[in-house]
Every structure is written in C-alpha cells, then in structure tokens.
C-alpha cells in the first residue's frame, strides 16, 4: 500500500481554494488515518501548504527525530493525529533509511532536470521532475520521505500511480479513490487479472472489454471478455470469468459470474457512500496522466466583427478547455486571431484617407478597400507597399496596424466577458519570423518542392509558399505547431474549427510529423463542428441577408430571457445560447431557435438552471432544520439509482476528455436532473424516518447540487442559487 499523508493542507480543507480542495480530497484526505500506514512498504509525504515554492529537489538521510518533527509537525496540528509522538513512532518502526526531501531555489534545479535557465520550465514539468524523484526514492527502497514546503499535489498523485503500477504487476495495491473512475479502475483490474492468469499479451484494457451494463439488473458494468478468449487460452469461458472475478476487489465491486461467462459488476454500497460524500464535498475526479494541452479556438479576424459563425468554436472550445483544466491538465487557451496578411495592406492604405473610431467603421472600410484594390491600380500599388512596410517594421505603418488590432481587441473582449470566456490572444503575427525557416527546413529535408513558382508538399498538395513569395495559412499553422510543442512544451494540440477545414488540418498534421516540426508522440487533433442554421435549415442570416453579428444575437437572447425572468436575464439568456450548442453533437449542423433553447422543458439551459436552483432551495431548508450527522445508509431503490448515477461523473468527464464532445456531459446532467426529481418524489428528506435516512438523503442532495454546479461550470454556464 502506498500512502500519501498530508499535513496542513489535508487538515485545512475548508481554507483551501476550490481547486486545491478537490486535489487534496482525492490524493490525500482519504488516507489520513489508514491503520496500515506504518508498514515498511508505505510511503509518507508531508505537505505543509506552502505555495509555489519550486527548486532543486535533493534527498538526504535523516535520523534525528527532532529535526524531522520540526519540519513535519506544525504546532497547530498537535492532538489531531499528527503530533510528535506519531512521528517518533514512525521513525522507530521504519525498517529502511528515512530521507528528507527539501526544495531549494537554486540554479542547479534546472541543471538537475535538464532545463535551460533561459527557458524556465512550467509547473507541469516541475511537478513531473519532482514526482519522478519521489517515485525513484520509493522504488529504491525508501520507506519514508518527508517532502517540505510544497503543495504540488499533482506530482504526489503521479508518484502514487507510478509507484503502485511499477512495483507490482498484479496491481494488488491499487486503490480507487472515492469519486474516482470506477470503469477505468475495473478495466485496469480486469486487464491485470487476465495478464496474471493467462499471460501478459492479454493484459490490456481492450482485451478486458469492460462496458456499462446494458440493463440495470445486470449491475453497473459488465465484462464479456471470457467468451472471446476461450479458444485462445484453451479454457471454458465460465472458468476464465471465475478466475478473473476471484482477483477483483470486493471493497469496490460486487462480482457475479453469470451465464456462459459474463461478469456482472455492481458498485458496493460502501463505495457509493464514500463517493457521494466526496462529491458532496466538492471533489472532482482527476486524470492520472496530466499533460500540457493547447486548445486553439474562437479565432476571429482583426478588423472584423465577431458573428454567429464564431459562436460554436468559442463555446465548444471553452467547454473542452474547462473540462481538461478541471481534470488536472495544464491547459493553454490560444486565440489564433487573423491579424496578418495582404488584406492589412489594403486596409492600412484606405484608413489613411478616413477617420475611424470603432470596429464597425473598419468593417465598412474593409469592404471599400477591397473594392478599390480590385479597380484602382494606384491604390493596389500603395496597398502592396503598405504590406512591405508592415513586414519590415516601419514605425508609422506598424503603429496604425497596432491601433487597428487594439480597437478590435476591445470589441472581442466585450463579447468574451459576456460569454465568460478566458483565452489568451496569440495571433498569426506571432509566427511570422518563423515562416521562412519552416519552408527552408521542409525543402532541405526533401519534403517540399517547387511547382510553378510555388513551394508545395506533394501528395494531397499543401502550398506553403505562394509563387509571389507570400505565405499562407498552412505555413503559419506549421510554425504554430512547432512553437506550441517546442516552446510551450505541449504534448497535445487541439484545433476547434469548422468541419470544412478537416482536409487542411489533416495535411498540416501529416507534414508536421513527417518533417519533425513536432515530437513524434505529439497528439494533433482537429475538433470539427457543423454549421449554425436558421429554423428554415438555411444559413443563419438577418432579414436583410447579412451575417448575424454575435453581439446582436446575445442581446436578443438576454432580452427574451428578461421577459420571463428579468433578475437572471443574462444567466438564462447566455446560458441558453451556449447549452443549445453544447447539448448537440458538435459535428452536426443545428437549427438556431430561441423558442426551443429558452424552453423550461427538455434538455435546455433553463431546465438545468431551475433544477440546480430547486436543489439549492431544498438544501437551504435542510440547513435551517439543522440536519444532524448520521450514517450514510442506502435503503431505497431511488437512493441507489441516484448514487449510482452520481458515481458516473468520473467516466463521463473521462469520455469528454478523450472524445471532446460536450454533449456527453449535457446528456449526463439532464439524466441526473431527472433521476433526482424521481428520487425526491418518493424519498422525502425533511420528513425522513430517522437520522441516518435524513443524513443520507441530505448528502445525496448536496452531491447532486455539487455535480450539477461542476458540470455547468465546465460548460461555461453561470448558475444562480435562486430563480
């Protein structure tokens, strides 16, 4: 058993930030008083809650009890199970050397872990380095390590995963934290059992074939792997199932071998009780393999207003980024705005002759500049000269360009503020200095060739330099991919754009990998979405045939919501627009309808917001009644159904992380709301029969409210406590 024992942060959960709180709960709090933790195989980490202290990690032997106690025990925690007597007993029982892991802010930190002082590592790289150090100490036979002055909890979780999976092939020490992903845990345990019983070639999750049970009477999950393995291993399916079932943990799962060789699995009431309690306290299941991930989304064009076409990229991309971030990944949100190119030559030449104050002015100027460029040779020459000056860094030209960008940015930020979007602008201009190098590299490697004066990559041809010497989107995207992986150290890049760009990104990804612009293990993924249509199924436009401005669409959404609830018009109106998009398969076109998205029935934002507010009202009444603490004890089918569904939060978020489809979460939240309504109809809380029943039902209410809040936060929908 590997134990992570926290000191200050684990005992001061209420004073921690919400993000620290769920990390603490999932990685530390449940292990606090484990009676087995004195075993020589255990691993102790003390964390006194200091923030953002990083440096050179160094292990040194320690045998002085007073020295260890001085760094491990805080005076305020004496008498709470973490006093000096406990540390003394620990030292006396330790059968191998005891080490103190200290962190010092020194240059050797960078040398020790291979970082350049001029390019400091990000938090994720630091956590991984320290986590590797901790794991190495454990694997080398160290029984106790005290970690001083750090709250890098993700590295502790990683050390937990690393050491348990490395030290045993049978996974006998693996544990599932309350609120954790039971489906993933079961898959790992079945895979390990298959490997132990029949050979390592069968020890994979794909062979384990764990799925959600098709019918509730079969349990929560089922495994049908035995039927397909019978011939390969020379055993009867039922015998295979029985041997695997015998190796599965019974503290989490109730196991039944049925029929010719099916394994039906139910989550135990004990695990459900722990999970519901953890979720009621705000726990959020974390990934075991955190990455640095760049999410590229929204991407409007400078000097143009955001319109309805930007809606899907913005809200889908933001929901994906929110989920990944909440799961413990280091997410870099990138707004790849169109702020460079020959079109700026036209605009810069035209604005010399005009007065302008807003983006609306610029939109009109852009149209007029395009007309002049196509019909006026003198203007065309002047526009091309502006491009040359801009690229050369001419102070006056660049100043005008920066003013245009700044004015556009003000308009963008107003929209993002209304939508609750957090995103970092890094436009096309960021990569201009890299473009010639990208083309040169591709030519030197024989990947790109000249064709009719242009430079292309053959195959499904990708033009990286035009015949006039200019570059295009493909060149910029290749440079951006290299920057994001080499400079930002990202291992997964997500591009949230319309489905029409699928071919473009397929070729960009192929060339980036072939040319070595990104490391070979980089995950490059296009996240496509369909069109927003009017209710007639045609392109969504104004009555005059113009593209609908996003600002106008949001104004109307809020105005319509105000007719029903003026006190929460923004939350309902903006939430309705977002949820209507996110609740549908992102690759499908969808018909925009204010009436449908603002409906109080069905899978809509108003329904979800009212469900959340209703549960909050129930909780407020329970608090007024002063609910006494009791034992969590499931007695009714509706209680169990709600608890079982709550336990599916972790696999739902894991599916969203892998499939990048927010509608998976919307469907789960809608199902949860309906399941709660059925529970509340037949399971009164305030009028419960006894203290245990009242406590159980109150905890189920709190867990449901917490999960709904977490889900809506991921979707970027602001909740209100009362409606």
XYZ file of C-alpha atoms in Angstrom:
723
model
C 0.000 0.000 0.000
C 1.310 3.424 -0.904
C 0.084 6.145 1.424
C 0.137 9.867 0.803
C -0.359 11.582 4.139
C -0.941 15.318 4.095
C -0.229 17.714 6.907
C -1.592 21.272 6.864
C -3.464 21.243 3.570
C -5.149 17.917 4.283
C -6.494 19.164 7.610
C -7.414 22.649 6.461
C -9.607 21.734 3.533
C -12.085 24.478 4.319
C -9.448 27.187 3.924
C -8.087 25.833 0.650
C -9.077 27.117 -2.754
C -11.738 25.013 -4.548
C -9.159 23.650 -6.979
C -6.729 22.713 -4.178
C -9.615 21.272 -2.218
C -10.558 18.571 -4.684
C -6.889 17.711 -5.288
C -6.391 17.321 -1.560
C -9.513 15.239 -1.150
C -8.674 12.876 -3.984
C -4.981 12.380 -3.251
C -4.619 12.865 0.476
C -7.603 13.186 2.754
C -8.962 9.646 2.443
C -5.605 8.205 3.551
C -5.219 10.332 6.664
C -5.815 7.732 9.335
C -5.130 4.470 7.470
C -4.319 1.925 10.235
C -1.844 0.115 7.985
C 0.276 3.117 7.227
C 3.244 2.020 9.402
C 4.063 -0.870 7.056
C 7.633 -0.637 5.691
C 6.157 -0.654 2.181
C 4.341 2.586 2.819
C 5.380 5.960 1.563
C 4.782 9.121 3.579
C 4.671 12.656 2.157
C 4.156 15.642 4.431
C 2.828 18.841 2.884
C 2.653 21.995 4.982
C 0.714 24.004 2.426
C 3.318 26.469 1.135
C 2.508 27.785 -2.307
C 4.552 27.979 -5.487
C 7.924 27.045 -3.994
C 9.983 25.203 -6.571
C 13.658 24.495 -6.803
C 16.310 21.819 -6.712
C 14.939 18.572 -5.252
C 17.511 16.831 -3.084
C 17.206 13.722 -0.897
C 19.378 13.406 2.197
C 19.344 10.806 5.004
C 17.908 11.879 8.351
C 17.893 10.001 11.635
C 17.245 12.806 14.098
C 13.690 12.648 15.362
C 13.659 16.281 16.491
C 14.784 17.528 13.070
C 12.108 15.545 11.292
C 9.443 16.657 13.726
C 10.444 20.286 13.283
C 9.700 20.239 9.545
C 6.795 17.810 9.627
C 4.700 18.800 12.622
C 3.082 22.186 12.931
C 2.123 23.231 16.457
C -1.463 23.862 15.416
C -1.946 20.206 14.476
C -0.840 18.601 17.726
C -3.550 16.430 19.188
C -5.023 15.729 15.751
C -3.205 12.503 14.998
C -0.180 14.233 13.503
C 1.777 15.109 16.646
C 5.359 14.386 17.580
C 4.530 11.009 19.122
C 3.280 9.789 15.766
C 6.475 10.905 14.007
C 8.617 9.308 16.693
C 6.736 6.038 16.374
C 7.105 6.213 12.620
C 10.875 6.585 12.893
C 11.104 3.726 15.353
C 9.192 1.391 13.052
C 10.941 2.373 9.838
C 12.963 -0.569 8.554
C 14.891 1.325 5.879
C 16.545 4.707 5.719
C 14.442 7.804 6.260
C 15.004 10.709 3.885
C 14.056 14.355 3.916
C 13.189 15.854 0.531
C 13.965 19.574 0.575
C 13.331 22.087 -2.174
C 15.767 24.952 -2.636
C 15.516 27.797 -5.148
C 18.851 27.263 -6.852
C 20.170 27.205 -10.398
C 21.183 23.521 -10.097
C 17.480 22.702 -10.195
C 17.496 23.449 -13.895
C 20.707 21.518 -14.439
C 19.493 18.580 -12.376
C 16.423 18.033 -14.511
C 17.756 19.214 -17.862
C 16.078 22.626 -18.071
C 17.792 25.674 -19.510
C 17.986 28.670 -17.101
C 16.986 30.931 -20.005
C 13.823 28.911 -20.613
C 12.380 28.086 -17.167
C 10.128 25.035 -17.006
C 6.406 25.339 -16.487
C 4.627 23.973 -13.395
C 3.771 20.695 -15.119
C 7.432 19.979 -15.961
C 8.480 20.828 -12.404
C 5.805 18.559 -10.950
C 6.867 15.707 -13.198
C 10.528 16.106 -12.278
C 9.820 16.136 -8.552
C 7.312 13.318 -8.914
C 9.947 11.218 -10.696
C 12.359 11.949 -7.869
C 9.822 10.825 -5.246
C 8.927 7.705 -7.201
C 12.610 6.850 -7.651
C 13.226 7.156 -3.928
C 10.340 4.812 -3.189
C 11.400 2.234 -5.778
C 14.940 2.259 -4.403
C 13.706 1.025 -1.046
C 12.996 4.193 0.873
C 10.141 3.668 3.295
C 9.614 7.241 4.451
C 10.103 10.552 2.658
C 9.153 13.884 4.150
C 8.525 16.498 1.498
C 8.971 20.000 2.857
C 7.464 23.248 1.565
C 5.487 22.245 -1.474
C 1.858 21.960 -2.452
C 2.482 20.400 -5.853
C -0.259 17.877 -5.281
C -0.455 16.598 -8.871
C 3.109 15.303 -8.583
C 2.114 13.389 -5.456
C -0.775 11.811 -7.312
C 1.566 10.924 -10.154
C 4.019 9.365 -7.689
C 1.142 7.302 -6.318
C 0.278 5.985 -9.788
C 3.921 5.451 -10.793
C 4.988 3.533 -7.736
C 1.955 1.312 -7.398
C 1.898 0.289 -11.047
C 5.672 -0.145 -11.253
C 6.219 -2.155 -8.111
C 3.622 -4.814 -8.782
C 2.445 -6.475 -11.960
C -0.577 -7.890 -10.172
C -1.912 -4.446 -9.161
C -2.719 -5.794 -5.714
C -2.034 -2.399 -4.113
C -4.074 -0.258 -6.486
C -6.920 1.651 -4.888
C -9.829 3.636 -6.203
C -10.351 6.985 -4.527
C -13.957 7.893 -3.649
C -15.426 9.677 -6.661
C -12.812 8.115 -8.931
C -13.387 6.455 -12.290
C -14.775 3.031 -11.413
C -14.981 1.995 -15.069
C -11.309 2.765 -15.695
C -10.296 1.136 -12.415
C -12.285 -2.003 -13.243
C -10.738 -2.128 -16.729
C -7.259 -1.933 -15.223
C -8.004 -4.625 -12.672
C -9.565 -6.982 -15.212
C -6.612 -6.417 -17.552
C -4.170 -7.141 -14.710
C -6.091 -10.290 -13.755
C -6.064 -11.530 -17.346
C -2.321 -10.917 -17.520
C -1.671 -12.733 -14.260
C -3.835 -15.713 -15.194
C -3.159 -16.136 -18.912
C -0.085 -14.119 -19.863
C 0.999 -10.527 -20.436
C -0.330 -10.482 -24.007
C -3.856 -10.415 -22.551
C -3.145 -7.649 -20.010
C -4.760 -4.762 -21.886
C -7.904 -2.744 -21.445
C -9.006 -3.522 -24.994
C -8.975 -7.249 -24.193
C -10.709 -6.623 -20.867
C -13.678 -5.115 -22.769
C -15.397 -3.511 -19.779
C -18.609 -1.690 -20.696
C -21.508 -0.019 -18.918
C -24.170 -2.628 -18.163
C -26.859 -2.770 -20.829
C -29.578 -3.266 -18.186
C -29.650 -2.108 -14.583
C -30.461 -5.631 -13.361
C -27.030 -6.714 -14.626
C -25.326 -4.166 -12.386
C -23.263 -1.100 -13.221
C -20.632 -2.636 -15.513
C -20.093 -5.897 -17.317
C -17.171 -7.757 -18.801
C -17.710 -10.235 -21.626
C -14.041 -10.847 -22.432
C -14.150 -14.517 -21.404
C -16.272 -15.567 -24.363
C -13.787 -14.236 -26.904
C -10.742 -15.658 -25.102
C -11.871 -19.269 -24.688
C -10.155 -20.674 -27.780
C -7.051 -18.529 -27.392
C -6.316 -19.682 -23.837
C -7.845 -23.147 -24.011
C -10.339 -22.694 -21.172
C -14.094 -22.643 -20.852
C -15.498 -19.103 -20.800
C -17.058 -19.563 -17.378
C -13.777 -20.819 -15.934
C -11.995 -17.760 -17.357
C -14.641 -15.470 -15.879
C -14.405 -17.175 -12.478
C -10.622 -16.875 -12.351
C -10.765 -13.182 -13.279
C -13.612 -12.475 -10.853
C -11.634 -14.007 -7.995
C -8.953 -11.341 -8.451
C -11.261 -8.306 -8.422
C -11.521 -6.146 -5.271
C -14.693 -6.702 -3.301
C -14.486 -3.423 -1.389
C -15.492 -1.536 -4.526
C -17.272 -4.141 -6.631
C -19.903 -6.778 -6.082
C -18.984 -9.537 -8.542
C -21.260 -12.115 -10.173
C -20.354 -14.659 -12.849
C -23.447 -15.290 -14.936
C -24.454 -17.463 -17.881
C -21.703 -18.948 -20.036
C -19.063 -16.487 -18.829
C -20.383 -12.981 -18.240
C -19.009 -10.962 -15.328
C -21.624 -8.597 -13.882
C -20.254 -5.892 -11.606
C -22.102 -3.709 -9.127
C -20.661 -0.830 -7.166
C -20.859 -1.641 -3.466
C -22.965 0.453 -1.116
C -19.799 1.277 0.812
C -18.083 2.692 -2.276
C -21.247 4.568 -3.278
C -21.439 6.081 0.211
C -17.817 7.249 0.047
C -18.270 8.597 -3.476
C -21.457 10.524 -2.701
C -19.806 12.013 0.394
C -16.734 13.042 -1.622
C -18.874 14.618 -4.363
C -20.974 16.433 -1.775
C -17.725 17.962 -0.532
C -16.839 19.241 -3.999
C -14.444 16.513 -5.149
C -13.717 16.372 -8.875
C -12.072 13.252 -10.365
C -8.570 13.931 -11.642
C -6.658 12.457 -14.532
C -3.805 10.087 -13.718
C -1.771 11.315 -16.697
C -1.706 15.133 -16.729
C -0.457 16.838 -19.884
C 0.174 20.325 -21.131
C -2.542 20.833 -23.753
C -3.030 23.728 -26.161
C -6.634 24.377 -27.172
C -6.899 26.623 -30.244
C -10.402 28.102 -30.534
C -12.561 31.157 -31.328
C -10.029 32.835 -33.701
C -11.897 35.868 -35.084
C -10.307 38.182 -37.635
C -8.912 41.589 -36.721
C -10.876 44.499 -38.204
C -13.997 42.353 -38.463
C -16.847 41.888 -36.018
C -17.483 38.537 -34.397
C -20.522 36.884 -35.928
C -22.636 33.781 -35.383
C -20.016 31.709 -37.198
C -17.632 32.259 -34.264
C -20.142 31.002 -31.708
C -19.520 27.264 -31.958
C -15.731 27.422 -31.936
C -15.819 29.742 -28.937
C -18.244 27.844 -26.699
C -17.181 24.314 -27.720
C -13.500 25.146 -27.349
C -14.029 26.810 -23.990
C -16.031 23.862 -22.608
C -13.310 21.431 -23.678
C -10.619 23.635 -22.113
C -12.631 23.927 -18.885
C -13.008 20.160 -18.620
C -9.336 19.457 -19.277
C -8.274 22.103 -16.788
C -10.621 20.862 -14.083
C -9.321 17.331 -14.622
C -5.812 18.486 -13.731
C -4.231 19.184 -17.112
C -2.108 22.274 -17.746
C -4.253 23.969 -20.404
C -3.056 26.786 -22.663
C -6.029 28.546 -24.284
C -4.952 30.078 -27.588
C -6.887 32.620 -29.652
C -5.282 32.341 -33.108
C -6.691 35.635 -34.401
C -6.253 36.645 -38.022
C -4.031 39.690 -37.540
C -1.634 39.429 -40.501
C -1.675 39.160 -44.272
C -2.072 41.080 -47.509
C -5.560 42.276 -46.523
C -3.965 44.599 -43.982
C -2.132 46.382 -46.786
C -5.483 47.309 -48.331
C -6.929 48.402 -45.007
C -3.890 50.421 -43.949
C -3.831 52.221 -47.292
C -7.540 53.023 -47.065
C -7.624 54.266 -43.452
C -5.026 56.924 -44.314
C -7.868 58.731 -46.065
C -10.541 58.161 -43.374
C -11.433 58.952 -39.765
C -12.345 55.877 -37.713
C -13.221 55.055 -34.126
C -14.800 51.588 -33.992
C -14.621 48.116 -35.452
C -17.869 48.863 -37.288
C -16.022 51.631 -39.129
C -13.251 49.187 -40.002
C -15.712 46.614 -41.353
C -17.086 49.172 -43.779
C -13.584 50.347 -44.659
C -12.506 46.784 -45.378
C -15.265 46.358 -47.955
C -14.457 49.691 -49.575
C -10.720 48.901 -49.558
C -11.382 45.606 -51.334
C -13.431 47.420 -53.988
C -10.642 49.977 -54.529
C -7.968 47.269 -54.642
C -9.828 45.451 -57.423
C -10.487 48.582 -59.501
C -7.711 51.111 -58.772
C -4.139 50.216 -59.840
C -2.598 53.144 -57.943
C -4.362 52.059 -54.736
C -3.285 48.457 -55.345
C 0.365 49.518 -55.555
C 0.028 51.600 -52.396
C -1.578 48.662 -50.563
C 1.259 46.328 -51.534
C 3.777 48.905 -50.370
C 1.992 49.002 -47.002
C 2.416 45.242 -46.667
C 6.147 45.545 -47.339
C 6.473 48.337 -44.769
C 4.463 46.418 -42.182
C 6.617 43.313 -42.593
C 9.781 45.447 -42.437
C 8.693 47.001 -39.129
C 8.128 50.561 -40.344
C 7.217 52.521 -37.204
C 4.315 54.539 -38.659
C 2.772 51.591 -40.514
C 3.120 49.266 -37.573
C 1.612 51.899 -35.287
C -1.526 52.071 -37.453
C -1.711 48.265 -37.527
C -1.412 48.074 -33.737
C -4.200 50.637 -33.348
C -6.466 48.526 -35.565
C -5.633 45.418 -33.543
C -6.210 47.207 -30.224
C -9.591 48.528 -31.356
C -10.664 45.063 -32.488
C -9.441 43.577 -29.227
C -11.731 45.862 -27.227
C -14.737 44.566 -29.155
C -13.629 40.946 -28.794
C -13.064 41.306 -25.056
C -16.578 42.682 -24.557
C -18.018 39.575 -26.214
C -15.731 37.256 -24.253
C -16.703 38.954 -20.991
C -20.391 38.374 -21.690
C -19.725 34.746 -22.544
C -17.400 34.230 -19.581
C -14.531 33.186 -21.854
C -10.902 33.115 -20.679
C -8.462 32.978 -23.578
C -5.004 34.254 -24.494
C -4.543 36.023 -27.821
C -1.643 34.748 -29.903
C -2.376 35.730 -33.486
C -0.859 34.814 -36.811
C 1.651 37.652 -36.491
C 3.330 35.749 -33.628
C 4.792 33.228 -36.041
C 5.860 35.447 -38.959
C 9.546 35.328 -38.095
C 9.417 31.522 -38.240
C 7.840 31.063 -41.672
C 10.929 31.237 -43.857
C 12.662 28.787 -41.547
C 9.745 26.351 -41.836
C 9.877 26.474 -45.659
C 13.670 26.112 -45.662
C 13.504 23.115 -43.328
C 10.925 21.339 -45.473
C 12.946 21.941 -48.635
C 16.213 20.821 -47.029
C 14.574 17.565 -45.957
C 13.175 16.950 -49.428
C 9.602 17.138 -48.178
C 8.684 20.312 -50.076
C 9.427 21.014 -53.749
C 8.942 23.856 -56.220
C 5.927 23.722 -58.517
C 5.037 26.538 -60.969
C 6.956 29.025 -58.833
C 5.248 27.973 -55.573
C 6.627 25.713 -52.853
C 4.368 22.744 -52.108
C 4.359 19.453 -50.250
C 3.302 16.788 -52.797
C 0.573 14.232 -52.258
C -2.664 15.931 -51.442
C -0.708 19.102 -52.197
C -0.153 21.593 -49.401
C 1.035 25.015 -50.567
C 3.457 26.526 -48.052
C 4.734 29.454 -50.143
C 2.912 31.135 -52.997
C 4.517 31.990 -56.311
C 4.663 35.675 -55.313
C 6.728 34.742 -52.250
C 3.910 35.128 -49.736
C 2.970 32.559 -47.127
C -0.439 31.160 -46.315
C -2.417 29.536 -43.507
C -0.668 26.175 -43.814
C 2.758 27.737 -43.244
C 1.520 29.638 -40.208
C -0.159 26.538 -38.759
C 3.040 24.505 -39.177
C 5.036 27.211 -37.417
C 2.427 27.441 -34.645
C 2.518 23.669 -34.086
C 6.305 23.789 -33.760
C 6.091 26.741 -31.349
C 3.453 25.106 -29.180
C 5.332 21.850 -28.795
C 8.932 23.111 -28.705
C 8.470 26.366 -26.789
C 5.286 25.775 -24.807
C 6.137 22.085 -24.197
C 2.615 20.947 -25.098
C 2.078 17.259 -25.831
C -1.488 17.564 -27.162
C -2.758 20.208 -29.605
C -6.487 20.672 -30.231
C -7.852 22.807 -33.083
C -11.546 23.687 -32.713
C -12.664 24.844 -36.173
C -15.457 24.169 -38.632
C -15.630 20.809 -40.395
C -14.716 22.444 -43.702
C -11.092 22.674 -42.562
C -10.709 18.939 -41.986
C -8.611 18.360 -45.095
C -6.365 21.334 -44.303
C -5.543 20.100 -40.800
C -5.101 16.510 -41.933
C -2.317 17.648 -44.258
C -0.812 20.086 -41.748
C -0.620 17.322 -39.123
C 0.909 14.890 -41.624
C 3.599 17.342 -42.698
C 4.336 18.479 -39.128
C 5.019 14.878 -38.080
C 6.922 13.931 -41.246
C 9.164 16.997 -41.041
C 9.841 16.592 -37.325
C 8.396 20.021 -36.550
C 6.661 18.399 -33.581
C 7.852 15.461 -31.451
C 6.645 12.085 -32.757
C 4.432 11.392 -29.740
C 2.532 14.687 -30.037
C -1.250 14.309 -30.247
C -2.573 16.547 -33.033
C -6.378 16.633 -33.198
C -8.858 18.574 -35.271
C -12.123 19.138 -33.373
C -14.630 19.857 -36.161
C -18.119 21.286 -35.824
C -21.074 21.849 -38.140
C -22.909 24.985 -39.200
C -25.402 27.143 -37.323
C -28.568 27.322 -39.424
C -31.781 29.242 -39.265
C -35.029 27.473 -38.399
C -35.607 27.022 -42.125
C -32.453 24.899 -42.373
C -30.606 27.531 -44.405
C -27.627 29.659 -43.457
C -28.446 31.766 -40.401
C -28.787 35.393 -41.573
C -30.592 38.593 -40.727
C -33.766 39.527 -42.589
C -31.691 41.732 -44.849
C -29.469 38.788 -45.730
C -26.475 39.876 -43.637
C -24.492 37.565 -41.362
C -25.822 37.794 -37.799
C -23.477 39.676 -35.500
C -22.705 37.739 -32.329
C -23.341 40.842 -30.227
C -26.857 41.196 -31.662
C -27.590 37.510 -31.100
C -26.581 37.742 -27.430
C -28.587 40.951 -26.985
C -31.731 39.242 -28.258
C -31.125 36.169 -26.092
C -30.903 38.322 -22.973
C -33.925 40.399 -23.988
C -36.087 37.304 -24.480
C -34.893 35.818 -21.192
C -35.713 39.097 -19.417
C -39.346 38.752 -20.481
C -39.553 35.611 -18.326
C -37.087 36.406 -15.560
C -35.600 39.913 -15.526
C -33.473 39.179 -12.449
C -31.483 36.456 -14.209
C -31.709 37.519 -17.847
C -28.002 37.260 -18.583
C -27.518 33.890 -16.879
C -30.558 32.362 -18.609
C -30.124 34.047 -21.990
C -26.390 33.457 -22.435
C -26.674 30.021 -20.831
C -29.449 29.059 -23.249
C -27.356 30.009 -26.290
C -24.376 28.025 -25.021
C -26.290 24.953 -23.884
C -28.276 24.686 -27.113
C -24.983 24.394 -28.967
C -23.165 22.147 -26.490
C -26.030 19.692 -25.973
C -25.913 18.597 -29.622
C -23.351 16.508 -31.460
C -20.822 19.178 -32.431
C -20.297 17.686 -35.909
C -23.954 18.108 -36.835
C -25.465 21.276 -38.243
C -28.077 22.685 -35.903
C -31.059 24.959 -36.300
C -30.919 28.028 -34.099
C -34.223 28.604 -32.291
C -34.681 30.996 -29.370
C -38.025 29.405 -28.502
C -36.549 25.936 -28.123
C -33.398 26.938 -26.271
C -35.339 29.089 -23.764
C -37.925 26.392 -23.048
C -38.323 25.243 -19.443
C -38.899 21.657 -20.552
C -36.481 19.244 -22.127
C -32.701 19.268 -22.226
C -32.218 23.048 -22.091
C -30.265 25.533 -20.005
C -33.360 26.989 -18.279
C -34.394 23.480 -17.186
C -30.903 22.775 -15.824
C -30.661 26.139 -14.071
C -34.047 25.705 -12.450
C -33.117 22.170 -11.365
C -29.984 23.470 -9.694
C -31.839 26.341 -8.024
C -34.513 23.936 -6.774
C -31.938 21.674 -5.119
C -30.325 24.733 -3.529
C -33.684 25.645 -2.071
C -34.032 22.168 -0.625
C -30.556 22.410 0.887
C -31.292 25.803 2.432
C -34.341 24.389 4.149
C -32.338 21.432 5.422
C -29.730 23.776 6.858
C -32.496 25.720 8.595
C -33.687 22.422 10.068
C -30.137 21.713 11.315
C -29.573 18.255 9.825
C -27.829 16.048 12.352
C -24.974 13.828 11.255
C -25.684 10.145 10.832
C -24.505 7.127 8.879
C -24.863 7.083 5.111
C -27.112 4.099 4.542
C -28.904 3.346 1.262
C -32.304 1.741 1.820
C -34.468 2.718 -1.149
C -34.046 1.888 -4.868
C -34.345 5.581 -5.807
C -31.480 6.428 -3.437
C -29.298 3.772 -5.015
C -30.197 4.852 -8.558
C -29.192 8.432 -7.790
C -25.955 7.360 -6.080
C -25.043 5.065 -8.993
C -25.570 7.866 -11.479
C -23.516 10.300 -9.420
C -20.679 7.760 -9.479
C -20.633 8.067 -13.275
C -19.348 11.629 -13.170
C -15.736 10.436 -13.432
C -16.185 8.222 -16.530
C -18.341 10.944 -18.123
C -15.572 13.512 -17.754
C -13.025 10.951 -18.976
C -15.151 10.413 -22.099
C -15.383 14.169 -22.665
C -11.612 14.424 -22.291
C -10.972 11.731 -24.888
C -13.866 12.258 -27.330
C -14.032 16.073 -26.993
C -17.829 16.068 -27.239
C -19.526 18.308 -24.645
C -22.940 16.784 -25.418
C -21.784 13.729 -23.423
C -21.759 15.903 -20.305
C -25.063 17.607 -21.193
C -26.782 14.232 -21.522
C -25.365 13.148 -18.150
C -26.535 16.333 -16.403
C -30.025 16.065 -17.891
C -30.261 12.416 -16.817
C -29.036 13.404 -13.343
C -31.675 16.124 -13.011
C -34.460 13.746 -13.991
C -33.141 10.997 -11.702
C -33.014 13.457 -8.811
C -36.626 14.505 -9.444
C -37.732 10.870 -9.265
C -35.720 10.400 -6.074
C -37.188 13.480 -4.421
C -40.758 12.495 -5.302
C -40.572 9.274 -3.280
C -37.786 9.992 -0.768
C -38.686 12.948 1.461
C -35.694 14.452 3.196
C -37.032 16.684 5.948
C -39.648 14.045 6.864
C -37.218 11.112 6.818
C -37.828 8.249 9.239
C -34.608 8.582 11.228
C -31.325 10.498 11.463
C -29.416 8.094 9.193
C -32.026 8.323 6.461
C -32.185 12.096 6.731
C -28.413 12.368 6.586
C -28.216 10.007 3.605
C -30.787 11.925 1.606
C -29.356 15.300 2.535
C -25.936 14.108 1.355
C -27.445 12.907 -1.927
C -28.990 16.367 -2.393
C -25.666 18.066 -1.687
C -23.786 15.749 -4.060
C -26.320 16.323 -6.846
C -26.101 20.092 -6.449
C -22.303 19.944 -6.442
C -22.145 17.765 -9.560
C -24.654 19.939 -11.419
C -22.631 23.025 -10.487
C -19.395 21.374 -11.625
C -20.952 20.285 -14.917
C -22.466 23.673 -15.687
C -19.182 25.365 -14.784
C -17.420 23.155 -17.328
C -19.976 24.151 -19.949
C -19.357 27.795 -19.097
C -22.892 28.362 -17.802
C -23.251 30.621 -14.792
C -25.608 29.274 -12.141
C -27.899 31.191 -9.815
C -28.873 29.947 -6.370
C -32.476 31.106 -6.640
C -34.819 31.633 -9.593
